[in-house]
Short mmCIF file of C-alpha atoms in Angstrom, two decimals:
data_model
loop_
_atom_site.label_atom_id
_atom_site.label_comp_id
_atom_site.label_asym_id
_atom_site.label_seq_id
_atom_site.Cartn_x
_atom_site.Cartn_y
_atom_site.Cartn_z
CA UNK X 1 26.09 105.13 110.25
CA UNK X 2 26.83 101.51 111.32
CA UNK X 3 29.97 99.63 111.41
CA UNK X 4 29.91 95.66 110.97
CA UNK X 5 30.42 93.84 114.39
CA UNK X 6 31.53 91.38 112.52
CA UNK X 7 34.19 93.35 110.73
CA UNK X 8 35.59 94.62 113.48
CA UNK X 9 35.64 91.65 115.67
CA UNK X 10 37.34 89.39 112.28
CA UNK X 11 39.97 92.43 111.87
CA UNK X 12 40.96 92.34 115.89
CA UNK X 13 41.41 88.84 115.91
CA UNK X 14 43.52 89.09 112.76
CA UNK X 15 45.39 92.14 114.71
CA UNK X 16 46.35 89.97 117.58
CA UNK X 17 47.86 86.89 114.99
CA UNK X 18 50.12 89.33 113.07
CA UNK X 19 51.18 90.62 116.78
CA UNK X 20 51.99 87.14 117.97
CA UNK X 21 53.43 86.09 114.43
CA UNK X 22 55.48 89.06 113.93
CA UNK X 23 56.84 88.89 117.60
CA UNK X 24 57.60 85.32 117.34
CA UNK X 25 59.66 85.65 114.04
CA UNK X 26 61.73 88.49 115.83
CA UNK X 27 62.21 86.29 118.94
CA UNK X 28 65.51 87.34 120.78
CA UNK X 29 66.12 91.05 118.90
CA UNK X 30 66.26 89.21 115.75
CA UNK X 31 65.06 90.84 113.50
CA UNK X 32 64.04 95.53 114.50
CA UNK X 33 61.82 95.63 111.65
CA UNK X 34 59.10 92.94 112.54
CA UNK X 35 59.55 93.07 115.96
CA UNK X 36 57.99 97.09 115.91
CA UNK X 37 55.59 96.06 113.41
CA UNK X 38 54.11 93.01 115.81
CA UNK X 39 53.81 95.51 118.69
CA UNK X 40 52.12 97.75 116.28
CA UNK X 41 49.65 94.95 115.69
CA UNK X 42 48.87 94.53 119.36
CA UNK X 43 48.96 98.32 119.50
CA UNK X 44 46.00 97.67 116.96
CA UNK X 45 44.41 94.96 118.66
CA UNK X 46 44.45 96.76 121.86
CA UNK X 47 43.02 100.28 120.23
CA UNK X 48 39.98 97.24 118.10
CA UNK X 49 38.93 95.88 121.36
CA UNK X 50 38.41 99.11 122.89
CA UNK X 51 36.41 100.69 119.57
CA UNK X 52 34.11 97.62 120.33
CA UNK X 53 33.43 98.78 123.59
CA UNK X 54 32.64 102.36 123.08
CA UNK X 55 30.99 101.02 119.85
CA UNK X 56 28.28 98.40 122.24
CA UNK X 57 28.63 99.79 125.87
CA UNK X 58 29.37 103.93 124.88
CA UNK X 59 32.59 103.29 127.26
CA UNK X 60 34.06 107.39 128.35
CA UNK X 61 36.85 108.29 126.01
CA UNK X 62 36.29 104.72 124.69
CA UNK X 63 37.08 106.85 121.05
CA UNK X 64 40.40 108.47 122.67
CA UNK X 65 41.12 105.19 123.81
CA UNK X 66 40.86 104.11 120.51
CA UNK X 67 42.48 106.53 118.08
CA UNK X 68 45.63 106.55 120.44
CA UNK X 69 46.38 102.68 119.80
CA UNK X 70 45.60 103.55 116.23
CA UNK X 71 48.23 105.98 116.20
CA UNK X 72 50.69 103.38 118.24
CA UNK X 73 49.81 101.07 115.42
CA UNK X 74 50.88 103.23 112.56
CA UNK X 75 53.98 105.22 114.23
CA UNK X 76 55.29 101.46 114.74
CA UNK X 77 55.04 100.89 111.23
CA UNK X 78 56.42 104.11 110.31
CA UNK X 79 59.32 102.90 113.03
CA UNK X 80 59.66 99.47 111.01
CA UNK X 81 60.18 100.83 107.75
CA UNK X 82 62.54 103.40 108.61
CA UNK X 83 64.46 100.30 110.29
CA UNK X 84 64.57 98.36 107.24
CA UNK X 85 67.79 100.15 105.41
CA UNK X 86 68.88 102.93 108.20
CA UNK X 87 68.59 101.05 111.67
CA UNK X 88 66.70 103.57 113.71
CA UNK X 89 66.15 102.87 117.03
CA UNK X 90 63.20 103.97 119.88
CA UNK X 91 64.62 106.75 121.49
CA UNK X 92 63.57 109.39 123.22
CA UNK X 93 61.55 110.88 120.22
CA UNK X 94 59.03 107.59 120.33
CA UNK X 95 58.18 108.79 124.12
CA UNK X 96 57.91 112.47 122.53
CA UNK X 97 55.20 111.19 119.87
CA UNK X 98 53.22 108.72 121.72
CA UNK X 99 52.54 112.23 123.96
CA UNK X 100 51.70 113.95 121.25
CA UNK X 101 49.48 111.12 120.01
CA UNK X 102 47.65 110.85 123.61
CA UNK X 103 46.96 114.70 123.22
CA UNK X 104 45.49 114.43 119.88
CA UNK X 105 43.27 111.44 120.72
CA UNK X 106 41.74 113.34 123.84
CA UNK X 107 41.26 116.29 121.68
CA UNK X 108 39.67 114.57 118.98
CA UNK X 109 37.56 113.02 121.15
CA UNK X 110 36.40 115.84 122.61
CA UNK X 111 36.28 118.55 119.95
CA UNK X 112 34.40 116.35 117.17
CA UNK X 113 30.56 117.13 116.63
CA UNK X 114 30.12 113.48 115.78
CA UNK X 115 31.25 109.60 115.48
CA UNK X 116 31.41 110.03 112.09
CA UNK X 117 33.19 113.42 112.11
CA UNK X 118 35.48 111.92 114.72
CA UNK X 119 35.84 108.98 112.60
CA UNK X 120 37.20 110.85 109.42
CA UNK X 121 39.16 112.76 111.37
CA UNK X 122 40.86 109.24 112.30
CA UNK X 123 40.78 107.68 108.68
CA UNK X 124 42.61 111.23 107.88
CA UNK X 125 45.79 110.69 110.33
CA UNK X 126 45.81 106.90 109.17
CA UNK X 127 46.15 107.71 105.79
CA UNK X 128 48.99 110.67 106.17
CA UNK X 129 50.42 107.52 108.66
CA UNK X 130 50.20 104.99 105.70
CA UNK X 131 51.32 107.50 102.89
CA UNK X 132 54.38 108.07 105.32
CA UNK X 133 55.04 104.37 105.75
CA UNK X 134 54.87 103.75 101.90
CA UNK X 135 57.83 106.92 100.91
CA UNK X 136 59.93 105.31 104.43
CA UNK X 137 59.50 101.52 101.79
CA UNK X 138 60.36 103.50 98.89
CA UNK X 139 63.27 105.14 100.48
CA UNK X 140 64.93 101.79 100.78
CA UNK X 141 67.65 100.67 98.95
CA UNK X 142 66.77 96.96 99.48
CA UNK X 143 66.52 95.01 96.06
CA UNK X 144 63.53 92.20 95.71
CA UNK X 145 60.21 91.51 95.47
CA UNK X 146 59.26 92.31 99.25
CA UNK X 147 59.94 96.11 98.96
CA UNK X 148 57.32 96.87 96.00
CA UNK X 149 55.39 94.67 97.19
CA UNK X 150 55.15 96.28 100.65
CA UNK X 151 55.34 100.13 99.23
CA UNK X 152 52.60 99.40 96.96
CA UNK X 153 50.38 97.74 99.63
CA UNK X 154 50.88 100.68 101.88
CA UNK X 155 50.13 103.17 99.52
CA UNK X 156 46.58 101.03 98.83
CA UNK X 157 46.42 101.56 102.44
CA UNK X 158 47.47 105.27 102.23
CA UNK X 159 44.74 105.62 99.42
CA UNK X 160 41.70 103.45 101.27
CA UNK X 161 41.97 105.19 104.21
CA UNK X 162 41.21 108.57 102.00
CA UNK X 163 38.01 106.82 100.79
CA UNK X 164 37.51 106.36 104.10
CA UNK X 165 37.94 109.88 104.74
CA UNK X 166 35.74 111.42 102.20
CA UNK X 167 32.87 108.56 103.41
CA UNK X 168 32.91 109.45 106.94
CA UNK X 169 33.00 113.23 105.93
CA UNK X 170 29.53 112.84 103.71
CA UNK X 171 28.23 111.01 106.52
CA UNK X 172 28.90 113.18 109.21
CA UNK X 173 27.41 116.25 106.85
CA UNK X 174 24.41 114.28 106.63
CA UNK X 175 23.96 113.11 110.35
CA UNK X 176 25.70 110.17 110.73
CA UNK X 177 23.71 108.82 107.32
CA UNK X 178 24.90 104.93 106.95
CA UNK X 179 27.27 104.42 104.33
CA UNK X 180 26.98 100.90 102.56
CA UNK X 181 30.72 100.86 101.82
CA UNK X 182 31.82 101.87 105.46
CA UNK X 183 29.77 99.06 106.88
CA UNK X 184 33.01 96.65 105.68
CA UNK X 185 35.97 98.74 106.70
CA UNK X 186 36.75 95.63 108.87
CA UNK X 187 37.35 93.07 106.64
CA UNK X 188 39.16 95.38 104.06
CA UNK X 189 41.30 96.59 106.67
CA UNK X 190 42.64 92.91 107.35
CA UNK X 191 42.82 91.92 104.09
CA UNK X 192 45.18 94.72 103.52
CA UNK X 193 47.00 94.38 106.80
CA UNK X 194 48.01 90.88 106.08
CA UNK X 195 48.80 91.69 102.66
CA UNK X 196 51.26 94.30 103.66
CA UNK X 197 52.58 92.01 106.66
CA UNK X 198 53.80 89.36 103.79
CA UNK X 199 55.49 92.14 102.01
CA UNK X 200 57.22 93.17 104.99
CA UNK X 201 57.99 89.94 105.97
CA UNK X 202 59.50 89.57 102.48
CA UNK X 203 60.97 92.68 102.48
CA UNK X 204 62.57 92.06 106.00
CA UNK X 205 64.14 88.59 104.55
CA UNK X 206 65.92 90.14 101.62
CA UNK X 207 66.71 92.63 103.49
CA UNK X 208 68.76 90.18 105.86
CA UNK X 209 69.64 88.70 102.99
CA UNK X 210 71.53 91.58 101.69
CA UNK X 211 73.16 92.68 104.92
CA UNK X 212 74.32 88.72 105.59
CA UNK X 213 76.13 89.23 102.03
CA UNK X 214 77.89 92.52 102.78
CA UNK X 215 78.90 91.19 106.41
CA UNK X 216 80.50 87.85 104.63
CA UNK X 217 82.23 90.17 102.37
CA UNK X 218 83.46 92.08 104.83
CA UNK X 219 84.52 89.30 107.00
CA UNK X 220 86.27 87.52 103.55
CA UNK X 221 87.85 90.89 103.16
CA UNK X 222 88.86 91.06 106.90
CA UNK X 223 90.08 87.03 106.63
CA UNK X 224 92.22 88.08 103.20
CA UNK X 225 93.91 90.72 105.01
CA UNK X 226 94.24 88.68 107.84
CA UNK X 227 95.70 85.51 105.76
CA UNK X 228 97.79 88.29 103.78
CA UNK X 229 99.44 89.85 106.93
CA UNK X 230 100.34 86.13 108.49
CA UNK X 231 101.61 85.07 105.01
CA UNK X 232 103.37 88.24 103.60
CA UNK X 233 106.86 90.42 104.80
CA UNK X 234 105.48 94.18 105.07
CA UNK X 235 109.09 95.12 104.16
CA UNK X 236 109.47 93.07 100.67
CA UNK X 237 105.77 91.96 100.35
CA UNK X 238 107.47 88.52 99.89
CA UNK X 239 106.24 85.44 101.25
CA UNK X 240 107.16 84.13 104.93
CA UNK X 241 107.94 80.80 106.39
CA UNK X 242 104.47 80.60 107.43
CA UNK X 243 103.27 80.52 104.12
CA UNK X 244 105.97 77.57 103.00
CA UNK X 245 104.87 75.90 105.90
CA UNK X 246 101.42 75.25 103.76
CA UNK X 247 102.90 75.05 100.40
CA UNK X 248 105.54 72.29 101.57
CA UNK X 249 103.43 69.25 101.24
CA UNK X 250 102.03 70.24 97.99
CA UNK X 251 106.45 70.85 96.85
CA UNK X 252 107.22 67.62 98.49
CA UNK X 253 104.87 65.48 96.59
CA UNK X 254 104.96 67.31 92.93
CA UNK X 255 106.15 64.84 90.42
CA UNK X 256 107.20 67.64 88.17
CA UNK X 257 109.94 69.29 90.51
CA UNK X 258 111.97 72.20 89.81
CA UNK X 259 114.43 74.18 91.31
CA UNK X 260 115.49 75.82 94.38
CA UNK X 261 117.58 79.20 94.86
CA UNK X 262 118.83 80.73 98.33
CA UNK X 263 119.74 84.37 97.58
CA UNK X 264 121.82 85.59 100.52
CA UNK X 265 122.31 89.84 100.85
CA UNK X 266 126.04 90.30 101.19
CA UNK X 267 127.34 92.53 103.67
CA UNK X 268 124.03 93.44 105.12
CA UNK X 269 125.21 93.19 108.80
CA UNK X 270 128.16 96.29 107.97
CA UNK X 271 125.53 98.73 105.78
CA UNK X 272 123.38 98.04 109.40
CA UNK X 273 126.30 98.77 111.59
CA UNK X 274 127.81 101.98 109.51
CA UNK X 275 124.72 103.14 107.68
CA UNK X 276 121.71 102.46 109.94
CA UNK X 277 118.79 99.84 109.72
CA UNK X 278 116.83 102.15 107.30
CA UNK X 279 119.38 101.91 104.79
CA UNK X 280 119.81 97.79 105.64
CA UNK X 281 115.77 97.67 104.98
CA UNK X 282 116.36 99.85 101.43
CA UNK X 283 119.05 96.72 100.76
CA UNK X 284 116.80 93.89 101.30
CA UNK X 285 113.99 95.47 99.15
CA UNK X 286 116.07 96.42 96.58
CA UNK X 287 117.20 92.63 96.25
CA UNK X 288 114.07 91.29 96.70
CA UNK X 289 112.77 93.75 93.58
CA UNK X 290 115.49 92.70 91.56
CA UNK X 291 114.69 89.01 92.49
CA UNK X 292 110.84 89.66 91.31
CA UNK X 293 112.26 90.77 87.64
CA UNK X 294 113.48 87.13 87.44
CA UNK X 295 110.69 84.80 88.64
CA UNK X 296 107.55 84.00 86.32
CA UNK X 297 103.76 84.58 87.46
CA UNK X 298 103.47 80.73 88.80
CA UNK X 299 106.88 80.82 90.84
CA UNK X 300 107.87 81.64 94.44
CA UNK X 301 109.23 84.34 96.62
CA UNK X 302 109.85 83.12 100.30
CA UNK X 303 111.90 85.67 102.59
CA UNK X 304 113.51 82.99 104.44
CA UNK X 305 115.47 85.08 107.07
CA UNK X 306 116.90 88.57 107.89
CA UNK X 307 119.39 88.69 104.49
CA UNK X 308 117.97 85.91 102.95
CA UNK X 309 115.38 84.62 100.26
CA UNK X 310 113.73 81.29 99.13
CA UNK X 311 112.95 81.29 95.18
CA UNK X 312 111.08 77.94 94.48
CA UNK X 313 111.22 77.74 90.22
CA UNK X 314 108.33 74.93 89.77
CA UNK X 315 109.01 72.86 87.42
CA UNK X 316 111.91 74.71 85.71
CA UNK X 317 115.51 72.76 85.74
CA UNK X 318 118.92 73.62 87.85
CA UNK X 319 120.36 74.91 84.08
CA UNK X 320 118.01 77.20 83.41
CA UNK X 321 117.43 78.33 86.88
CA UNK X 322 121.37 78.92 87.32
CA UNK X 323 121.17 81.11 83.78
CA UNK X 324 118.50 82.94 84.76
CA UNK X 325 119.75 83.76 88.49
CA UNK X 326 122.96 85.12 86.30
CA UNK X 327 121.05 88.04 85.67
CA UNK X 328 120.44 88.81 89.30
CA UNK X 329 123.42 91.47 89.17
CA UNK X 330 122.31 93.83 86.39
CA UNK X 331 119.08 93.75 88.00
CA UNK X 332 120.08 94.52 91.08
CA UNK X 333 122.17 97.52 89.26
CA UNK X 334 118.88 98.32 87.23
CA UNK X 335 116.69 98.51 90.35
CA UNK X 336 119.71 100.59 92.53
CA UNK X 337 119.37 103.32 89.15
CA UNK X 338 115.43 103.16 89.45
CA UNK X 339 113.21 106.15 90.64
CA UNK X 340 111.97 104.61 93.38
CA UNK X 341 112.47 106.14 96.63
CA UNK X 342 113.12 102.38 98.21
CA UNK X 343 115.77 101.70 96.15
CA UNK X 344 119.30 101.29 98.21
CA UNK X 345 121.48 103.25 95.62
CA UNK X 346 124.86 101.67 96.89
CA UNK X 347 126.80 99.05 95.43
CA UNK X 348 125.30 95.95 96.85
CA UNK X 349 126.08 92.19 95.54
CA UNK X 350 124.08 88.54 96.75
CA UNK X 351 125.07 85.27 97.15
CA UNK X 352 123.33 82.44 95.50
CA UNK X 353 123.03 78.84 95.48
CA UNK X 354 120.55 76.65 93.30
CA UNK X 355 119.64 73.13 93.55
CA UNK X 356 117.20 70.77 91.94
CA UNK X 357 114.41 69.33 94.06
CA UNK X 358 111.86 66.33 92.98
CA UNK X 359 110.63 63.05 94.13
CA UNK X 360 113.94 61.60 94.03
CA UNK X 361 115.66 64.86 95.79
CA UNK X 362 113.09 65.71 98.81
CA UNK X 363 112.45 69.45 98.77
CA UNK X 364 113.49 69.89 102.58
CA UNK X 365 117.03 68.14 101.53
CA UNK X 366 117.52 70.56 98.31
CA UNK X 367 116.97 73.44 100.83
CA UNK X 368 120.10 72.39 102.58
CA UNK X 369 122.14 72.13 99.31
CA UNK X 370 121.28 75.53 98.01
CA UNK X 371 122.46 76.70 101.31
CA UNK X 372 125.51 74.63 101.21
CA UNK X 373 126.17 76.00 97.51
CA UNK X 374 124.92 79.23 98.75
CA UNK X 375 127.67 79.77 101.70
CA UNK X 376 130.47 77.95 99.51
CA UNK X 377 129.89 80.92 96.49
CA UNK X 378 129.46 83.42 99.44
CA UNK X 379 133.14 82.49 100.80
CA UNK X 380 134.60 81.93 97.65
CA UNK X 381 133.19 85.63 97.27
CA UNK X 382 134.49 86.83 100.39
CA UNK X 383 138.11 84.97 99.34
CA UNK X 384 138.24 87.19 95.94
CA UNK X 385 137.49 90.24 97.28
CA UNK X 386 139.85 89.83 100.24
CA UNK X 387 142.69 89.25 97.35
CA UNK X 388 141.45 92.13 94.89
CA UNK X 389 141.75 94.66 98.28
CA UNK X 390 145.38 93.25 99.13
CA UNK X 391 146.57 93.92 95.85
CA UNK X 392 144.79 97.32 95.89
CA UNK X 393 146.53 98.30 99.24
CA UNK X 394 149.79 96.71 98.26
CA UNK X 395 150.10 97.91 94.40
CA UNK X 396 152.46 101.21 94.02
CA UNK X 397 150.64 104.81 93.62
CA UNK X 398 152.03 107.94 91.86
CA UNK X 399 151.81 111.60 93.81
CA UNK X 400 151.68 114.25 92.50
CA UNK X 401 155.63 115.30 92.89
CA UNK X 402 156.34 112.45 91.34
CA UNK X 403 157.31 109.85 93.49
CA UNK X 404 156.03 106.01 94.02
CA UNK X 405 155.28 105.39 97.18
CA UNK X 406 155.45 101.35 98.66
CA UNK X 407 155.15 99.90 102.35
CA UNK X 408 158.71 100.22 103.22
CA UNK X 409 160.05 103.21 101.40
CA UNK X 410 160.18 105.52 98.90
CA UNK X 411 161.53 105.64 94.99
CA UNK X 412 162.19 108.20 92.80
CA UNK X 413 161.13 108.34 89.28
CA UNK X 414 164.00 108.73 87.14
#
């Protein structure tokens, strides 16, 4: 049987440029997947320079030599594939098999008859190597040319290296009889190699691909949440200050306008004091959710400080803003008589003041109006209520004898 020199000594040369190639395009940890497959390739080149030596100078365990940087070669590919899509690393396993695959080569290269027996026996674990590298491709979930690509050149691999097999097998059964198709193995063997090393390398680069577009998503996802916590009030999910602070300029220079309303929470600071915070929080939401039922898709809700809010009505005039915001009552009632656990189920009443803003009325200056109107409606408020209690206190009550009873005395009824 005879092996071409030149074959061999064209497929180690091609071993040691995928090596260098692969090595360099994983420079720095870039990239697990090439960076095991270009030390399998000097694994190879390592295992082809020492076959050329037992092959001319009959080196001692020149084959064991040999078959164990075969078996280096192919575990790393095995490694590299099973990188791709689940990120395996070395660990203590790899140290586990490259014993196993020393005690194997020394084995083989003692217990075979033959070069040729000892030769299929070789073609034999590189095919069950290549059949395991093309199911680790197939397993992938990676989308794109590269991964076909690179399954179906390993499983041309998986299936030369059988016909290898079954060549080496005749011609050890008929004493090392030369093969014509055997003398090649070489040059098929590198053509094949650096097929499958541009499917990996295709493979590998969608396969960044993909997990460069799931790690933007995430970090959009991460940056919306992000954006959405600065932006938003956990309690009312309204809009903050911070968030008006980046909507102002585009408000101050609108030429269509619109209108401004401060909502102020009446008596928030007593339902704090007598009733606890909890219930004060159940207040503001329950305002807030009766302010949503009023604004349109387009329009604003700004939680401007502890009791109050900031409704910006885009281009909608002070008229119909002031008619709508006459509502705000019943839907307060409607959301107090809702389901939802949230809901404050007290009477509670708001203040609220609304203003025009445009290019003639600056947006920062209609602010301070609304509040102005606001506080004036909010007194004015305060004023009535004040009365309708004095007349309560001071307006005469029947018992149930009979009598009326008034500051300063009794009466009977006659």
């Amino acid at each position: 049987m005879e092996l071409s020199l030149l074959g061999c000594l064209v497929q180690t040369v091609g071993a040691v440029l995928l090596g260098v190639i692969f090595l360099y395009l994983s420079r720095g940890g870039a990239d697990k997947v090439l960076h095991a497959a270009g030390w399998g390739w000097l694994a190879l080149f390592v295992g082809l320079t020492a076959f050329l030596f037992w092959s001319e100078y009959k080196v001692p365990f020149g084959g064991a030599v040999y078959l164990f940087f075969k078996l280096i070669f192919i575990g790393s590919l095995i490694l590299a594939a099973a990188r791709m899509s689940r990120d395996r690393t070395l660990g203590p396993g790899s140290l586990i098999a490259a014993l196993a695959a020393l005690l194997i080569s020394i084995g083989a290269d003692q217990v075979t008859p033959s070069r040729s027996a000892f030769l299929a026996f070789h073609t034999a674990l590189m095919g069950v190597g290549w059949a395991i590298v093309t199911v680790q491709v197939l397993r992938s979930r990676t989308r794109g040319l590269g991964r076909p690509l690179a399954g179906f050149l390993a499983a041309a691999c998986a299936l030369l290296h059988a016909g290898y097999t079954w060549a080496f097998f005749l011609s050890a059964t008929h004493k090392d009889a030369a093969i014509p198709f055997l003398a090649y193995t070489g040059f098929y063997d590198l053509f094949l190699d650096m097929l499958f090393g541009i499917g990996l390398i295709l493979w590998a680069m969608e396969d960044s691909d993909a997990r460069l577009a799931t790690h933007h998503a995430r970090a959009r996802d991460v940056t919306q949440r992000s954006r959405k916590r600065v932006q938003f009030d956990p309690l009312t999910e309204a809009h903050n200050r911070f968030f008006l602070d980046e909507l102002r300029p585009m408000l101050s220079s609108s030429p269509a306008g619109g209108s401004i309303v401060l909502i102020d929470v009446d008596g928030l600071k007593t339902i704090n004091d007598t009733e606890g915070h909890e219930e004060g929080d159940r207040a503001i939401w329950t305002v807030a959710a009766a302010i949503k039922k009023l604004i349109r898709g387009d329009d604003y809700l700004i939680r401007w400080g502890g009791d109050e809010f900031l409704v910006i009505l885009s281009g909608m005039d002070e008229d119909l803003a002031k008619k709508r915001f006459y509502m705000l009552p019943a839907k307060i009632d409607e959301v107090r008589q809702s389901p939802n656990p949230k809901a404050y189920r007290k009477f509670i009443a708001a203040s609220v003041g609304v203003t025009p803003f445009s290019t003639r009325v600056p947006f920062d200056i209609a602010i301070e109006m609304a509040d102005r109107v606001m506080y004036e409606r909010k007194k004015a408020q305060k004023e009535m209520r004040g009365a309708e209690m004095r007349r309560t206190t001071s307006a005469p009550s029947r018992d149930v004898t009979g009598t009326i009873r008034r500051f300063g005395g009794t009466d009977k009824v006659n």
